[in-house]
Amino acid sequence: MLQENYESIDKKITEACKRAGRNRDAVTLIAVSKTKPLSDIEELLQNTDAENFGENKVQELVDKYEHISRPVKWHMIGHLQTNKVKYIVDKVCLIHSVDSVNLAKTIEKEAAKHNVVVPVLIEVNVAGEESKFGVSVEETEDLIRQIKDFPHIHIDGLMTIAPFVANPEENRVHFRRLKELLLDINSKNIDNVHMNVLSMGMTNDYEVAVEEGATMVRVGTGIFGERNYNI
Ligand SMILES: *Cc1c(COP(=O)(O)O)cnc(C)c1O
């Protein structure tokens, strides 16, 4: 079941790449395993080539990290509180959700203690939704300029959580905007700034996101089924 879901999404990504004239290797599928048991992750590991997993809670990520049968790539995709950075800074391959200098400073400090360079994405609230974390499109370059010289952080790119919409086509404009923003900032040739990751697209809209240039899609429900937050 999980295997079929994963493979079907993988195939749809391949098809979206073809439509857009992109190489399939340019897109990483992150299986968003938040709220799901470790056994689901193990099932995917056994039956598919899945190796990237996304979590949005520090405690849950650490628990799974400690108990999984073999190492995988963990992505921190949720809002991150500064006091919890220390628990994950040496465990994740990418933090998708940097949206303040303060958070970046904390990551820098903790990464220095572990002598690692932590790859991060800047979370951009591209649709300007009030309920969402992330910096505005207008604030993005300024935030990048403030953290670009931190020696233990590398800004790999940008991430967005698009609005929940009935028709995924409605989000095309936001994905396009995020890509334009990345290209625009890259074109300024700012020292230490060359971004090539666009983390955008979830279960409802990942195909549109891939057509618009996503290099990482974060898919939870489409692989693992509906989440139950009451248990
Ligand atoms: C939960 C979550 C996802 C996955 O959402 P689905 O709609 O279940 O695919 C992706 N990105 C972030 C940041 C999330 O919190």
Tab-separated table of N, CA, C and O in Angstrom, residues 148-211:
chain	number	residue	atom	x	y	z
A	148	LYS	N	24.247	35.330	5.325
A	148	LYS	CA	25.063	34.675	4.292
A	148	LYS	C	26.508	34.419	4.725
A	148	LYS	O	27.150	33.511	4.218
A	149	ASP	N	27.013	35.210	5.657
A	149	ASP	CA	28.402	35.040	6.052
A	149	ASP	C	28.584	34.188	7.312
A	149	ASP	O	29.698	34.033	7.806
A	150	PHE	N	27.502	33.663	7.833
A	150	PHE	CA	27.627	32.768	8.990
A	150	PHE	C	28.406	31.529	8.552
A	150	PHE	O	27.990	30.830	7.631
A	151	PRO	N	29.528	31.240	9.204
A	151	PRO	CA	30.388	30.173	8.695
A	151	PRO	C	29.815	28.758	8.828
A	151	PRO	O	30.247	27.868	8.104
A	152	HIS	N	28.859	28.550	9.715
A	152	HIS	CA	28.332	27.198	9.909
A	152	HIS	C	26.923	27.008	9.344
A	152	HIS	O	26.201	26.080	9.707
A	153	ILE	N	26.530	27.936	8.454
A	153	ILE	CA	25.234	27.813	7.773
A	153	ILE	C	25.497	27.966	6.285
A	153	ILE	O	26.279	28.810	5.876
A	154	HIS	N	24.834	27.136	5.490
A	154	HIS	CA	24.842	27.387	4.057
A	154	HIS	C	23.408	27.523	3.556
A	154	HIS	O	22.581	26.644	3.778
A	155	ILE	N	23.125	28.629	2.897
A	155	ILE	CA	21.771	28.840	2.369
A	155	ILE	C	21.661	28.138	1.021
A	155	ILE	O	22.190	28.597	0.014
A	156	ASP	N	20.957	27.007	1.020
A	156	ASP	CA	20.833	26.208	-0.205
A	156	ASP	C	19.742	26.734	-1.130
A	156	ASP	O	19.775	26.475	-2.334
A	157	GLY	N	18.725	27.404	-0.552
A	157	GLY	CA	17.632	27.832	-1.422
A	157	GLY	C	16.429	28.333	-0.652
A	157	GLY	O	16.565	28.806	0.494
A	158	LEU	N	15.260	28.211	-1.258
A	158	LEU	CA	14.023	28.762	-0.706
A	158	LEU	C	12.964	27.674	-0.577
A	158	LEU	O	12.943	26.697	-1.327
A	159	MET	N	12.093	27.874	0.400
A	159	MET	CA	10.985	26.941	0.620
A	159	MET	C	9.698	27.739	0.772
A	159	MET	O	9.715	28.864	1.273
A	160	THR	N	8.596	27.160	0.301
A	160	THR	CA	7.311	27.779	0.607
A	160	THR	C	6.251	26.720	0.852
A	160	THR	O	6.352	25.590	0.360
A	161	ILE	N	5.282	27.103	1.677
A	161	ILE	CA	4.066	26.305	1.853
A	161	ILE	C	2.960	27.094	1.171
A	161	ILE	O	2.576	28.163	1.641
A	162	ALA	N	2.496	26.580	0.061
A	162	ALA	CA	1.480	27.303	-0.704
A	162	ALA	C	0.124	27.180	-0.009
A	162	ALA	O	-0.073	26.287	0.814
A	163	PRO	N	-0.807	28.055	-0.326
A	163	PRO	CA	-2.139	27.979	0.294
A	163	PRO	C	-2.831	26.647	-0.004
A	163	PRO	O	-2.524	25.984	-0.991
A	164	PHE	N	-3.760	26.306	0.886
A	164	PHE	CA	-4.576	25.119	0.635
A	164	PHE	C	-5.694	25.517	-0.320
A	164	PHE	O	-6.541	26.331	0.020
A	165	VAL	N	-5.644	24.993	-1.517
A	165	VAL	CA	-6.621	25.389	-2.536
A	165	VAL	C	-7.278	24.155	-3.141
A	165	VAL	O	-6.714	23.064	-3.107
A	166	ALA	N	-8.476	24.341	-3.677
A	166	ALA	CA	-9.188	23.218	-4.283
A	166	ALA	C	-8.521	22.818	-5.599
A	166	ALA	O	-8.370	21.633	-5.892
A	167	ASN	N	-8.101	23.814	-6.352
A	167	ASN	CA	-7.495	23.537	-7.648
A	167	ASN	C	-6.017	23.908	-7.604
A	167	ASN	O	-5.673	25.080	-7.477
A	168	PRO	N	-5.138	22.913	-7.730
A	168	PRO	CA	-3.698	23.174	-7.599
A	168	PRO	C	-3.174	24.219	-8.592
A	168	PRO	O	-2.155	24.862	-8.326
A	169	GLU	N	-3.883	24.392	-9.696
A	169	GLU	CA	-3.463	25.411	-10.665
A	169	GLU	C	-3.387	26.798	-10.023
A	169	GLU	O	-2.619	27.650	-10.461
A	170	GLU	N	-4.224	26.995	-8.998
A	170	GLU	CA	-4.219	28.300	-8.327
A	170	GLU	C	-2.881	28.606	-7.675
A	170	GLU	O	-2.564	29.764	-7.417
A	171	ASN	N	-2.114	27.569	-7.387
A	171	ASN	CA	-0.819	27.800	-6.734
A	171	ASN	C	0.334	27.977	-7.722
A	171	ASN	O	1.444	28.315	-7.320
A	172	ARG	N	0.050	27.780	-8.988
A	172	ARG	CA	1.128	27.899	-9.987
A	172	ARG	C	1.820	29.261	-9.878
A	172	ARG	O	3.043	29.369	-9.916
A	173	VAL	N	1.015	30.288	-9.728
A	173	VAL	CA	1.559	31.644	-9.667
A	173	VAL	C	2.527	31.803	-8.489
A	173	VAL	O	3.548	32.487	-8.592
A	174	HIS	N	2.229	31.141	-7.363
A	174	HIS	CA	3.101	31.247	-6.187
A	174	HIS	C	4.416	30.494	-6.403
A	174	HIS	O	5.486	30.962	-6.001
A	175	PHE	N	4.327	29.320	-7.020
A	175	PHE	CA	5.542	28.556	-7.291
A	175	PHE	C	6.436	29.320	-8.276
A	175	PHE	O	7.658	29.388	-8.115
A	176	ARG	N	5.800	29.908	-9.272
A	176	ARG	CA	6.551	30.678	-10.254
A	176	ARG	C	7.253	31.864	-9.569
A	176	ARG	O	8.394	32.183	-9.843
A	177	ARG	N	6.526	32.474	-8.660
A	177	ARG	CA	7.063	33.626	-7.939
A	177	ARG	C	8.288	33.236	-7.106
A	177	ARG	O	9.274	33.971	-7.049
A	178	LEU	N	8.217	32.074	-6.452
A	178	LEU	CA	9.341	31.647	-5.617
A	178	LEU	C	10.572	31.391	-6.486
A	178	LEU	O	11.689	31.763	-6.128
A	179	LYS	N	10.346	30.778	-7.630
A	179	LYS	CA	11.483	30.527	-8.527
A	179	LYS	C	12.074	31.842	-9.030
A	179	LYS	O	13.300	32.005	-9.078
A	180	GLU	N	11.201	32.773	-9.406
A	180	GLU	CA	11.689	34.086	-9.863
A	180	GLU	C	12.516	34.771	-8.786
A	180	GLU	O	13.538	35.386	-9.057
A	181	LEU	N	12.038	34.643	-7.543
A	181	LEU	CA	12.752	35.261	-6.424
A	181	LEU	C	14.149	34.662	-6.288
A	181	LEU	O	15.141	35.382	-6.111
A	182	LEU	N	14.230	33.342	-6.393
A	182	LEU	CA	15.534	32.675	-6.295
A	182	LEU	C	16.469	33.138	-7.419
A	182	LEU	O	17.620	33.495	-7.184
A	183	LEU	N	15.946	33.180	-8.634
A	183	LEU	CA	16.780	33.592	-9.767
A	183	LEU	C	17.199	35.053	-9.626
A	183	LEU	O	18.334	35.425	-9.921
A	184	ASP	N	16.266	35.864	-9.149
A	184	ASP	CA	16.546	37.286	-8.982
A	184	ASP	C	17.680	37.501	-7.978
A	184	ASP	O	18.625	38.258	-8.234
A	185	ILE	N	17.597	36.808	-6.847
A	185	ILE	CA	18.639	36.975	-5.821
A	185	ILE	C	19.966	36.405	-6.318
A	185	ILE	O	21.013	37.034	-6.163
A	186	ASN	N	19.918	35.249	-6.964
A	186	ASN	CA	21.164	34.684	-7.524
A	186	ASN	C	21.814	35.641	-8.515
A	186	ASN	O	23.047	35.753	-8.572
A	187	SER	N	20.989	36.327	-9.284
A	187	SER	CA	21.525	37.180	-10.359
A	187	SER	C	22.299	38.371	-9.802
A	187	SER	O	23.025	39.035	-10.532
A	188	LYS	N	22.121	38.651	-8.510
A	188	LYS	CA	22.835	39.790	-7.926
A	188	LYS	C	24.268	39.458	-7.528
A	188	LYS	O	25.006	40.319	-7.056
A	189	ASN	N	24.623	38.190	-7.711
A	189	ASN	CA	26.000	37.756	-7.417
A	189	ASN	C	26.497	38.223	-6.050
A	189	ASN	O	27.587	38.772	-5.917
A	190	ILE	N	25.675	38.003	-5.056
A	190	ILE	CA	26.045	38.347	-3.687
A	190	ILE	C	27.059	37.305	-3.197
A	190	ILE	O	26.858	36.106	-3.405
A	191	ASP	N	28.128	37.761	-2.567
A	191	ASP	CA	29.141	36.832	-2.048
A	191	ASP	C	28.503	35.761	-1.175
A	191	ASP	O	27.680	36.072	-0.316
A	192	ASN	N	28.912	34.514	-1.361
A	192	ASN	CA	28.411	33.384	-0.569
A	192	ASN	C	26.967	33.029	-0.856
A	192	ASN	O	26.379	32.213	-0.167
A	193	VAL	N	26.347	33.638	-1.831
A	193	VAL	CA	24.945	33.314	-2.112
A	193	VAL	C	24.810	32.764	-3.514
A	193	VAL	O	24.910	33.489	-4.509
A	194	HIS	N	24.661	31.437	-3.566
A	194	HIS	CA	24.209	30.852	-4.817
A	194	HIS	C	23.272	29.711	-4.480
A	194	HIS	O	23.680	28.671	-4.011
A	195	MET	N	21.996	29.940	-4.710
A	195	MET	CA	20.973	28.992	-4.266
A	195	MET	C	20.521	28.116	-5.429
A	195	MET	O	20.377	28.588	-6.553
A	196	ASN	N	20.294	26.846	-5.144
A	196	ASN	CA	19.765	25.981	-6.209
A	196	ASN	C	18.661	25.038	-5.752
A	196	ASN	O	18.261	24.158	-6.501
A	197	VAL	N	18.143	25.245	-4.550
A	197	VAL	CA	17.050	24.385	-4.072
A	197	VAL	C	15.748	25.174	-3.977
A	197	VAL	O	15.713	26.262	-3.410
A	198	LEU	N	14.698	24.598	-4.535
A	198	LEU	CA	13.343	25.140	-4.384
A	198	LEU	C	12.488	24.040	-3.789
A	198	LEU	O	12.148	23.068	-4.470
A	199	SER	N	12.161	24.177	-2.491
A	199	SER	CA	11.331	23.189	-1.803
A	199	SER	C	9.894	23.681	-1.859
A	199	SER	O	9.510	24.596	-1.131
A	200	MET	N	9.129	23.124	-2.772
A	200	MET	CA	7.737	23.574	-2.926
A	200	MET	C	6.900	22.467	-3.527
A	200	MET	O	7.365	21.688	-4.342
A	201	GLY	N	5.632	22.403	-3.084
A	201	GLY	CA	4.717	21.377	-3.552
A	201	GLY	C	4.479	20.324	-2.501
A	201	GLY	O	5.426	19.805	-1.895
A	202	MET	N	3.207	20.053	-2.224
A	202	MET	CA	2.782	19.037	-1.258
A	202	MET	C	1.782	18.117	-1.972
A	202	MET	O	1.656	18.175	-3.190
A	203	THR	N	1.108	17.256	-1.231
A	203	THR	CA	0.237	16.262	-1.856
A	203	THR	C	-0.694	16.872	-2.916
A	203	THR	O	-0.846	16.317	-4.003
A	204	ASN	N	-1.267	18.012	-2.594
A	204	ASN	CA	-2.284	18.552	-3.499
A	204	ASN	C	-1.736	19.249	-4.738
A	204	ASN	O	-2.466	19.435	-5.703
A	205	ASP	N	-0.483	19.651	-4.677
A	205	ASP	CA	-0.023	20.510	-5.778
A	205	ASP	C	1.409	20.222	-6.238
A	205	ASP	O	1.999	21.043	-6.939
A	206	TYR	N	1.948	19.058	-5.884
A	206	TYR	CA	3.366	18.829	-6.206
A	206	TYR	C	3.634	18.747	-7.711
A	206	TYR	O	4.721	19.110	-8.172
A	207	GLU	N	2.626	18.289	-8.477
A	207	GLU	CA	2.878	18.193	-9.922
A	207	GLU	C	3.043	19.576	-10.549
A	207	GLU	O	3.938	19.807	-11.368
A	208	VAL	N	2.174	20.507	-10.119
A	208	VAL	CA	2.302	21.883	-10.608
A	208	VAL	C	3.648	22.458	-10.160
A	208	VAL	O	4.341	23.128	-10.927
A	209	ALA	N	4.016	22.170	-8.914
A	209	ALA	CA	5.287	22.688	-8.391
A	209	ALA	C	6.470	22.172	-9.217
A	209	ALA	O	7.400	22.924	-9.526
A	210	VAL	N	6.434	20.892	-9.572
A	210	VAL	CA	7.526	20.332	-10.391
A	210	VAL	C	7.555	21.010	-11.757
A	210	VAL	O	8.618	21.386	-12.258
A	211	GLU	N	6.391	21.231	-12.326
A	211	GLU	CA	6.358	21.927	-13.625
A	211	GLU	C	6.967	23.324	-13.516
A	211	GLU	O	7.532	23.840	-14.473
